[in-house]
Amino acid sequence: MQEVVELQIGQFALIYLLLLIVLFVMRKCRIHQTKLLFVASIRMTVQLVLAGLILTYIFEYPHPIFTVLYFVVMTGFAIHRVLSKNKGLNRRFQWAIACSLTVSGLFVLVFFIVVVVGESIFNPQYVIPIGGMIMGNAMTGMTLGIKTFQESFQGQRSKIEALLNFGVSPKKILLPHVNQSLETALLPTLNSMVGMGIVSLPGMMTGQILSGTLPMTSIFYQIAIMIAMCTVVCVSVFGALYFGYQSLYNEKNQILLFQKDQGLR
Amino acid sequence: MLEPVLQIKDVIFQNIEYPSFEIQKGNMVVFYGESGSGKSTLFKLLNATETVSAGEILYYGQPLEFQPTLELRKKILLVSQMVYLFGGSIADNFRIFYEYREEALPSLEKMRKYLSACCIDFPPDTSCVNLSGGERQRVFVAIGLSFLPDVLLLDEPTAALDEWTATCLIENVSKVCKEKGITLLVITHDLHTVEKFADVKIELQKARRS
């Protein structure tokens, strides 16, 4: 295997030229998002350079506290993103999301690194990239799952009210919404598993191959990470929805969102 | 004298103050009054999807709050003005609502009977997709009626109906309720059509608490 070509700053900067093509197409098609393209490119560059600097430091001076801190920040950011994309949830539902993301993310990460890879859970070289992929996917799946649940809950208000008025339990009414939202959250991950290796060589594998890892090794890692992602999305979204939906009704079987004195919270 | 089915005593919900009254078994009671007087909210309080802020509602002398809510809602059933029907045929709708309630589905003959009582003469295999607003509302009432609750609450059942159909619906439904001993409570803006079938009329006014 050839060693990866180290990118020099001058060489590396050439890649930004491709953005000019994007800019040109956007102008031609009157897509008024040039500011977003500019901000996104700058933010991505700054954020990744900062992450690179932090990672360089952590790899040079590995200490469990750095690894833990990195995971905590990652998880906190994921929770924050999910909650900011899904406004109007009550406090208990928010807690269900936060706990579910943390517990399921940590569980899958520990299983992956300690049981499958056989490395220390404090090894930053494994925890940070793998943890990032796990939490990132959990975040995307969770956002989608909760959004679907909220939309179906609000969109089917007349159905929910009709069934409630007829004496059907909130649990029985809401569980199908939970199941449907979980399915929606899982589909992108399952679909990407179907096309993997044919439609695309995923990012992690590409990165490993570029840095000189044997293709078979990187494929094993990729399979492992895909299964880990599928599991974390499934478990975290299930946990959040299952514990969260129970916060939407009280012991009198009244759906709280529908109550006049409760508003949306 | 028999114990009333429902007693409303000094009930307050948020800033709405209700008059105290009693409802006797098997009666048909019509509620009317201007918008915002709390008619629909009263029905929600009666079937425990809302809770009173003060005062109490008694069902056969027992406070509502001490009764298992799901069982209570099956006995005091509310057909709200927000109509919901599933996709598929009228019979499919009966089936789905009965499945949700975990009860045995009535026969097609019985379905026809309840539909006819609600002035719907289509066969049960008619698709609900092409029904008009008024027809959907009557199918919804027919499903509610078919559960034969102890108290049936109909919130604006005639809102989308012409006078003839509204009269037909109220006359037939009140007749079925009398036969089965069901206490029928109806909210209406169309007092003229409904009042001739009523045993009692109750006007609710905007009695706001300061």
Coordinates of C-alpha atoms in Angstrom, one line a residue:
Chain A
M1 CA 0.0 0.0 0.0
Q2 CA 1.1 3.5 -0.8
E3 CA 1.4 6.0 2.0
V4 CA -1.1 8.8 1.8
V5 CA 0.0 12.0 0.1
E6 CA 0.5 14.7 2.7
L7 CA -1.5 17.7 1.6
Q8 CA 0.5 21.0 1.6
I9 CA -1.5 24.2 2.5
G10 CA -1.1 25.5 -1.1
Q11 CA -2.2 22.3 -2.7
F12 CA -5.0 21.9 -0.2
A13 CA -6.4 25.4 -0.9
L14 CA -7.0 24.4 -4.5
I15 CA -10.0 22.4 -3.3
Y16 CA -11.8 25.7 -2.5
L17 CA -11.8 26.4 -6.3
L18 CA -14.6 23.8 -6.7
L19 CA -16.8 26.1 -4.6
L20 CA -16.6 28.6 -7.4
I21 CA -18.4 26.1 -9.6
V22 CA -21.1 25.8 -6.9
L23 CA -21.3 29.6 -6.7
F24 CA -21.6 29.9 -10.5
V25 CA -24.5 27.3 -10.7
M26 CA -26.3 28.9 -7.7
R27 CA -26.1 32.3 -9.4
K28 CA -27.3 30.9 -12.7
C29 CA -30.2 29.1 -11.0
R30 CA -31.0 32.2 -8.9
I31 CA -30.6 30.2 -5.7
H32 CA -30.2 33.0 -3.1
Q33 CA -28.1 31.0 -0.7
T34 CA -24.6 32.4 -1.6
K35 CA -24.3 33.8 1.9
L36 CA -25.1 30.4 3.4
L37 CA -22.5 28.8 1.1
F38 CA -19.9 31.3 2.3
V39 CA -20.8 31.0 6.0
A40 CA -21.0 27.2 5.8
S41 CA -17.6 26.9 4.1
I42 CA -16.0 29.3 6.6
R43 CA -17.7 27.6 9.6
M44 CA -16.7 24.1 8.4
T45 CA -13.1 25.2 7.9
V46 CA -12.8 26.9 11.2
Q47 CA -14.6 24.2 13.2
L48 CA -12.6 21.4 11.6
V49 CA -9.2 23.2 12.0
L50 CA -10.1 23.8 15.6
A51 CA -11.0 20.1 16.0
G52 CA -7.8 19.1 14.3
L53 CA -5.8 21.3 16.7
I54 CA -7.6 19.9 19.7
L55 CA -7.2 16.3 18.5
T56 CA -3.5 16.9 17.9
Y57 CA -3.1 18.1 21.4
I58 CA -5.2 15.2 22.9
F59 CA -3.3 12.6 20.9
E60 CA 0.0 14.0 22.0
Y61 CA -1.0 14.3 25.7
P62 CA -3.6 11.5 26.1
H63 CA -5.4 11.7 29.3
P64 CA -8.8 10.0 30.2
I65 CA -10.2 13.4 31.3
F66 CA -9.8 14.8 27.7
T67 CA -11.5 11.8 26.2
V68 CA -14.4 12.0 28.7
L69 CA -14.6 15.7 28.2
Y70 CA -14.7 15.3 24.4
F71 CA -17.5 12.8 24.6
V72 CA -19.5 15.0 27.1
V73 CA -19.2 18.0 24.8
M74 CA -20.2 15.9 21.8
T75 CA -23.2 14.5 23.6
G76 CA -24.2 17.9 25.0
F77 CA -24.1 19.3 21.5
A78 CA -26.2 16.5 20.1
I79 CA -28.8 17.0 22.8
H80 CA -28.8 20.7 22.2
R81 CA -29.3 20.3 18.4
V82 CA -32.1 17.8 18.8
L83 CA -34.0 20.0 21.3
S84 CA -33.5 23.2 19.3
K85 CA -34.8 21.5 16.2
N86 CA -37.9 20.2 18.1
K87 CA -39.3 23.1 20.1
G88 CA -42.4 22.9 22.2
L89 CA -41.7 19.6 24.1
N90 CA -42.4 19.5 27.8
R91 CA -39.6 19.1 30.3
R92 CA -40.1 15.4 30.9
F93 CA -39.9 14.7 27.1
Q94 CA -36.7 16.7 26.9
W95 CA -35.2 14.7 29.7
A96 CA -36.2 11.5 28.0
I97 CA -34.4 12.6 24.8
A98 CA -31.3 13.7 26.7
C99 CA -31.0 10.5 28.9
S100 CA -31.8 8.3 25.9
L101 CA -29.2 9.8 23.7
T102 CA -26.5 9.7 26.5
V103 CA -27.2 6.2 27.7
S104 CA -27.6 4.5 24.3
G105 CA -24.6 6.4 22.8
L106 CA -22.4 5.4 25.8
F107 CA -23.6 1.8 25.7
V108 CA -23.0 1.3 22.0
L109 CA -19.6 3.1 22.2
V110 CA -18.4 1.0 25.1
F111 CA -19.6 -2.2 23.4
F112 CA -17.8 -1.2 20.2
I113 CA -14.5 -0.1 21.7
V114 CA -14.1 -2.4 24.7
V115 CA -15.9 -5.5 23.6
V116 CA -15.4 -5.5 19.8
V117 CA -12.1 -3.6 19.3
G118 CA -10.7 -4.6 22.7
E119 CA -9.2 -1.1 23.4
S120 CA -9.5 1.1 26.4
I121 CA -12.6 3.2 26.6
F122 CA -10.3 6.2 27.3
N123 CA -8.2 5.8 24.2
P124 CA -8.9 9.0 22.3
Q125 CA -7.8 7.6 18.9
Y126 CA -10.9 5.3 19.0
V127 CA -13.3 7.0 21.3
I128 CA -13.3 10.4 19.5
P129 CA -13.9 9.4 15.9
I130 CA -16.1 6.5 16.6
G131 CA -18.0 8.4 19.3
G132 CA -18.5 11.2 16.9
M133 CA -20.0 9.0 14.2
I134 CA -22.3 7.3 16.7
M135 CA -23.5 10.5 18.4
G136 CA -23.8 12.2 15.0
N137 CA -26.1 9.5 13.7
A138 CA -28.0 9.3 16.9
M139 CA -28.6 13.0 16.7
T140 CA -29.9 12.9 13.1
G141 CA -32.1 9.9 13.7
M142 CA -33.4 11.4 16.9
T143 CA -34.2 14.7 15.2
L144 CA -36.1 12.9 12.5
G145 CA -37.9 10.6 14.9
I146 CA -39.1 13.3 17.3
K147 CA -40.1 15.6 14.4
T148 CA -42.1 12.9 12.8
F149 CA -43.8 12.1 16.1
Q150 CA -44.6 15.8 16.8
E151 CA -46.0 16.3 13.3
S152 CA -48.1 13.1 13.4
F153 CA -49.3 14.0 16.9
Q154 CA -50.4 17.5 15.9
G155 CA -51.6 16.6 12.4
Q156 CA -53.9 13.9 13.8
R157 CA -55.4 15.8 16.6
S158 CA -59.0 15.1 15.5
K159 CA -58.3 11.4 15.4
I160 CA -56.7 11.4 18.8
E161 CA -59.5 13.4 20.3
A162 CA -62.2 11.3 18.8
L163 CA -60.6 8.1 20.2
L164 CA -60.0 9.7 23.6
N165 CA -63.7 10.8 23.8
F166 CA -64.8 7.2 22.9
G167 CA -62.9 5.9 26.0
V168 CA -59.7 4.6 24.3
S169 CA -56.6 4.8 26.5
P170 CA -53.9 7.5 25.5
K171 CA -51.4 4.7 25.5
K172 CA -53.3 2.8 22.8
I173 CA -53.8 5.9 20.8
L174 CA -50.3 7.2 20.9
L175 CA -48.3 4.0 20.6
P176 CA -48.9 3.6 16.8
H177 CA -47.5 7.2 16.4
V178 CA -44.4 6.1 18.4
N179 CA -43.9 3.0 16.2
Q180 CA -44.4 5.0 13.0
S181 CA -41.9 7.7 14.1
L182 CA -39.3 5.1 15.0
E183 CA -39.7 3.5 11.6
T184 CA -39.2 6.8 9.9
A185 CA -36.1 7.5 12.0
L186 CA -34.6 4.1 11.1
L187 CA -35.2 4.2 7.4
P188 CA -32.3 6.4 6.3
T189 CA -29.8 4.3 8.2
L190 CA -31.3 1.0 6.8
N191 CA -31.4 2.4 3.3
S192 CA -27.7 3.5 3.5
M193 CA -26.8 0.0 4.6
V194 CA -28.6 -1.4 1.6
G195 CA -26.6 0.7 -0.8
M196 CA -23.3 0.5 1.0
G197 CA -20.3 -0.8 -1.0
I198 CA -22.2 -0.5 -4.3
V199 CA -23.5 3.1 -4.3
S200 CA -20.9 4.5 -2.1
L201 CA -17.7 3.8 -0.2
P202 CA -18.5 5.4 3.1
G203 CA -16.4 8.2 4.6
M204 CA -14.8 6.3 7.4
M205 CA -13.7 3.6 5.1
T206 CA -12.4 6.0 2.5
G207 CA -10.4 7.8 5.2
Q208 CA -8.9 4.6 6.4
I209 CA -8.0 3.4 2.9
L210 CA -6.4 6.8 2.1
S211 CA -4.3 6.6 5.2
G212 CA -3.0 3.2 4.3
T213 CA -5.2 0.7 6.1
L214 CA -5.9 -2.6 4.3
P215 CA -9.3 -2.5 2.6
M216 CA -10.5 -5.6 4.4
T217 CA -9.7 -4.1 7.8
S218 CA -11.4 -0.8 6.9
I219 CA -14.4 -2.8 5.6
F220 CA -14.7 -4.6 9.0
Y221 CA -14.6 -1.3 10.7
Q222 CA -17.2 0.1 8.4
I223 CA -19.5 -2.9 8.9
A224 CA -19.1 -2.5 12.7
I225 CA -19.8 1.2 12.6
M226 CA -22.9 0.8 10.4
I227 CA -24.3 -1.8 12.8
A228 CA -23.4 0.5 15.8
M229 CA -25.1 3.4 14.1
C230 CA -28.2 1.4 13.3
T231 CA -28.4 0.2 16.9
V232 CA -27.8 3.6 18.5
V233 CA -30.5 5.2 16.3
C234 CA -33.0 2.4 17.1
V235 CA -32.3 2.3 20.9
S236 CA -32.0 6.1 21.4
V237 CA -35.1 7.0 19.4
F238 CA -37.1 4.2 20.9
G239 CA -36.1 5.2 24.4
A240 CA -36.9 8.9 23.9
L241 CA -40.2 8.3 22.3
Y242 CA -41.2 5.5 24.7
F243 CA -40.5 7.4 27.8
G244 CA -41.4 10.8 26.2
Y245 CA -44.9 9.9 25.0
Q246 CA -45.9 9.0 28.5
S247 CA -45.3 12.6 29.5
L248 CA -48.1 13.6 27.1
Y249 CA -50.9 12.3 29.3
N250 CA -51.7 12.3 33.0
E251 CA -53.1 9.8 35.4
K252 CA -56.6 10.9 34.5
N253 CA -55.9 9.8 30.9
Q254 CA -56.1 13.4 29.7
I255 CA -53.8 14.4 26.9
L256 CA -51.9 17.3 28.2
L257 CA -51.3 19.2 25.0
F258 CA -55.1 19.3 24.4
Q259 CA -55.8 20.8 27.8
K260 CA -56.7 24.4 27.7
D261 CA -54.6 25.3 30.7
Q262 CA -51.5 23.5 29.4
G263 CA -50.7 25.2 26.1
L264 CA -48.0 23.5 24.2
R265 CA -46.0 22.7 27.3
Chain B
M1 CA -87.5 10.2 43.0
L2 CA -84.7 8.5 41.2
E3 CA -81.1 9.7 41.7
P4 CA -80.1 12.1 38.8
V5 CA -77.6 10.7 36.3
L6 CA -75.5 13.9 36.5
Q7 CA -75.4 16.7 38.9
I8 CA -73.4 19.8 38.2
K9 CA -72.6 21.7 41.4
D10 CA -71.0 25.2 41.4
V11 CA -68.6 24.2 38.6
I12 CA -66.0 26.6 37.5
F13 CA -63.5 25.9 34.7
Q14 CA -60.8 28.6 34.4
N15 CA -62.8 31.7 34.1
I16 CA -66.1 30.1 33.1
E17 CA -68.8 29.7 35.8
Y18 CA -71.5 27.2 35.2
P19 CA -75.0 27.2 36.7
S20 CA -75.8 24.3 39.0
F21 CA -78.3 21.8 37.6
E22 CA -79.3 18.1 37.5
I23 CA -80.0 15.7 34.6
Q24 CA -82.5 12.9 35.0
K25 CA -82.0 9.4 33.5
G26 CA -83.3 9.0 30.0
N27 CA -84.0 12.7 29.4
M28 CA -82.9 14.7 26.3
V29 CA -81.3 17.9 27.4
V30 CA -80.4 20.7 25.0
F31 CA -77.7 23.2 25.7
Y32 CA -77.6 26.5 23.9
G33 CA -76.1 29.9 24.3
E34 CA -73.7 32.3 22.6
S35 CA -70.3 31.2 21.4
G36 CA -67.7 31.2 24.2
S37 CA -70.3 30.3 26.9
G38 CA -68.4 27.1 27.6
K39 CA -70.8 24.5 26.1
S40 CA -68.2 22.3 24.4
T41 CA -66.0 22.7 27.5
L42 CA -68.9 21.5 29.7
F43 CA -69.1 18.3 27.6
K44 CA -65.3 17.8 28.0
L45 CA -65.7 18.2 31.7
L46 CA -68.6 15.7 31.7
N47 CA -66.5 13.0 30.0
A48 CA -63.4 13.8 32.0
T49 CA -61.1 15.0 29.2
E50 CA -60.9 18.2 31.2
T51 CA -61.0 18.7 34.9
V52 CA -63.0 21.3 36.8
S53 CA -61.1 24.1 38.5
A54 CA -63.7 24.2 41.3
G55 CA -67.0 22.6 42.2
E56 CA -68.0 19.1 41.4
I57 CA -69.7 16.9 38.9
L58 CA -71.5 13.8 40.2
Y59 CA -72.4 10.8 38.2
Y60 CA -75.1 8.8 40.0
G61 CA -74.0 10.6 43.1
Q62 CA -70.3 9.8 42.8
P63 CA -67.8 12.5 42.0
L64 CA -66.3 12.1 38.5
E65 CA -62.8 12.5 39.8
F66 CA -62.9 9.3 41.7
Q67 CA -64.1 7.2 38.8
P68 CA -61.8 5.3 36.4
T69 CA -61.7 7.7 33.5
L70 CA -61.6 5.3 30.6
E71 CA -64.6 3.4 31.8
L72 CA -66.4 6.6 32.5
R73 CA -65.8 7.9 29.0
K74 CA -67.3 4.7 27.6
K75 CA -70.4 5.4 29.7
I76 CA -70.5 9.1 29.1
L77 CA -69.5 9.2 25.5
L78 CA -68.7 12.4 23.7
V79 CA -69.2 12.8 19.9
S80 CA -67.4 16.1 19.4
Q81 CA -67.9 18.5 16.5
M82 CA -64.4 17.6 15.3
V83 CA -65.4 14.7 13.2
Y84 CA -62.8 12.0 12.5
L85 CA -63.2 9.1 10.2
F86 CA -60.5 6.7 9.0
G87 CA -59.9 5.9 5.4
G88 CA -61.9 3.0 3.8
S89 CA -65.6 2.2 4.0
I90 CA -68.2 3.1 6.7
A91 CA -68.0 -0.6 7.9
D92 CA -64.2 -0.3 8.1
N93 CA -64.7 2.7 10.4
F94 CA -67.0 0.8 12.6
R95 CA -64.4 -2.0 12.7
I96 CA -61.5 0.2 13.6
F97 CA -63.3 2.1 16.3
Y98 CA -64.6 -1.1 17.8
E99 CA -61.1 -2.6 17.6
Y100 CA -59.7 0.4 19.5
R101 CA -62.4 -0.1 22.2
E102 CA -61.7 -3.9 22.2
E103 CA -65.4 -4.7 21.7
A104 CA -67.2 -7.1 19.4
L105 CA -68.1 -5.5 16.1
P106 CA -71.9 -5.1 15.5
S107 CA -73.4 -7.0 12.6
L108 CA -73.9 -5.3 9.2
E109 CA -77.6 -5.3 10.0
K110 CA -77.1 -3.4 13.2
M111 CA -74.7 -1.0 11.5
R112 CA -77.4 -0.3 8.9
K113 CA -79.8 0.3 11.7
Y114 CA -77.6 2.9 13.4
L115 CA -76.8 4.6 10.1
S116 CA -80.4 4.8 9.3
A117 CA -81.1 6.3 12.7
C118 CA -78.7 9.0 11.7
C119 CA -80.5 9.5 8.3
I120 CA -77.7 7.7 6.4
D121 CA -79.1 5.3 3.9
F122 CA -75.9 4.2 2.2
P123 CA -74.8 0.6 2.6
P124 CA -71.9 0.1 5.1
D125 CA -69.4 -0.7 2.3
T126 CA -69.7 2.9 1.0
S127 CA -66.3 4.6 0.9
C128 CA -66.0 7.5 3.4
V129 CA -63.7 9.4 1.0
N130 CA -66.5 10.8 -1.1
L131 CA -68.9 11.6 1.7
S132 CA -69.9 15.2 2.3
G133 CA -69.1 17.0 5.6
G134 CA -72.7 16.5 6.8
E135 CA -72.6 12.8 5.9
R136 CA -69.3 12.3 7.6
Q137 CA -70.7 13.9 10.7
R138 CA -73.8 11.6 10.7
V139 CA -71.6 8.5 10.2
F140 CA -69.5 9.6 13.1
V141 CA -72.7 10.1 15.3
A142 CA -73.9 6.7 14.2
I143 CA -70.7 5.0 15.4
G144 CA -70.9 6.9 18.7
L145 CA -74.6 5.9 19.1
S146 CA -73.8 2.3 18.3
F147 CA -71.7 2.0 21.4
L148 CA -75.0 2.5 23.4
P149 CA -73.4 4.5 26.2
D150 CA -75.3 5.5 29.3
V151 CA -75.0 9.2 28.5
L152 CA -74.5 10.4 24.9
L153 CA -73.0 13.8 24.4
L154 CA -73.5 15.3 20.9
D155 CA -71.6 18.5 20.3
E156 CA -73.3 20.4 17.4
P157 CA -74.5 17.3 15.6
T158 CA -76.6 19.4 13.2
A159 CA -74.0 22.0 12.3
A160 CA -73.4 20.9 8.8
L161 CA -77.0 19.8 8.1
D162 CA -80.0 21.4 6.4
E163 CA -83.1 21.8 8.4
W164 CA -84.9 18.7 7.1
T165 CA -81.9 16.4 7.8
A166 CA -81.2 18.0 11.1
T167 CA -84.7 17.3 12.2
C168 CA -84.6 13.7 10.9
L169 CA -81.3 13.1 12.8
I170 CA -82.4 14.5 16.1
E171 CA -85.8 12.9 16.0
N172 CA -84.4 9.5 15.2
V173 CA -81.4 9.6 17.6
S174 CA -83.6 10.8 20.4
K175 CA -86.1 8.0 19.7
V176 CA -83.3 5.4 19.8
C177 CA -82.0 6.9 23.0
K178 CA -85.5 6.8 24.6
E179 CA -85.9 3.2 23.6
K180 CA -82.5 2.2 25.0
G181 CA -82.7 4.4 28.1
I182 CA -79.8 6.6 27.0
T183 CA -79.6 10.1 28.4
L184 CA -79.0 12.4 25.5
L185 CA -77.3 15.8 25.8
V186 CA -77.1 17.9 22.8
I187 CA -75.3 21.2 22.1
T188 CA -76.9 23.3 19.4
H189 CA -76.9 26.7 17.8
D190 CA -80.1 25.6 16.0
L191 CA -82.5 25.6 18.9
H192 CA -85.5 26.0 16.6
T193 CA -84.9 22.5 15.1
V194 CA -83.9 20.7 18.2
E195 CA -86.0 22.1 21.0
K196 CA -89.2 20.2 20.0
F197 CA -87.6 16.9 21.0
A198 CA -86.0 18.2 24.2
D199 CA -87.2 17.4 27.7
V200 CA -85.1 20.1 29.2
K201 CA -83.4 23.2 27.7
I202 CA -80.5 24.8 29.5
E203 CA -79.1 28.1 28.4
L204 CA -75.4 28.8 29.1
Q205 CA -74.3 32.4 29.4
K206 CA -71.0 34.0 29.3
A207 CA -70.7 34.1 33.1
R208 CA -67.1 35.2 33.5
R209 CA -65.3 35.3 36.8
S210 CA -63.3 38.5 37.3

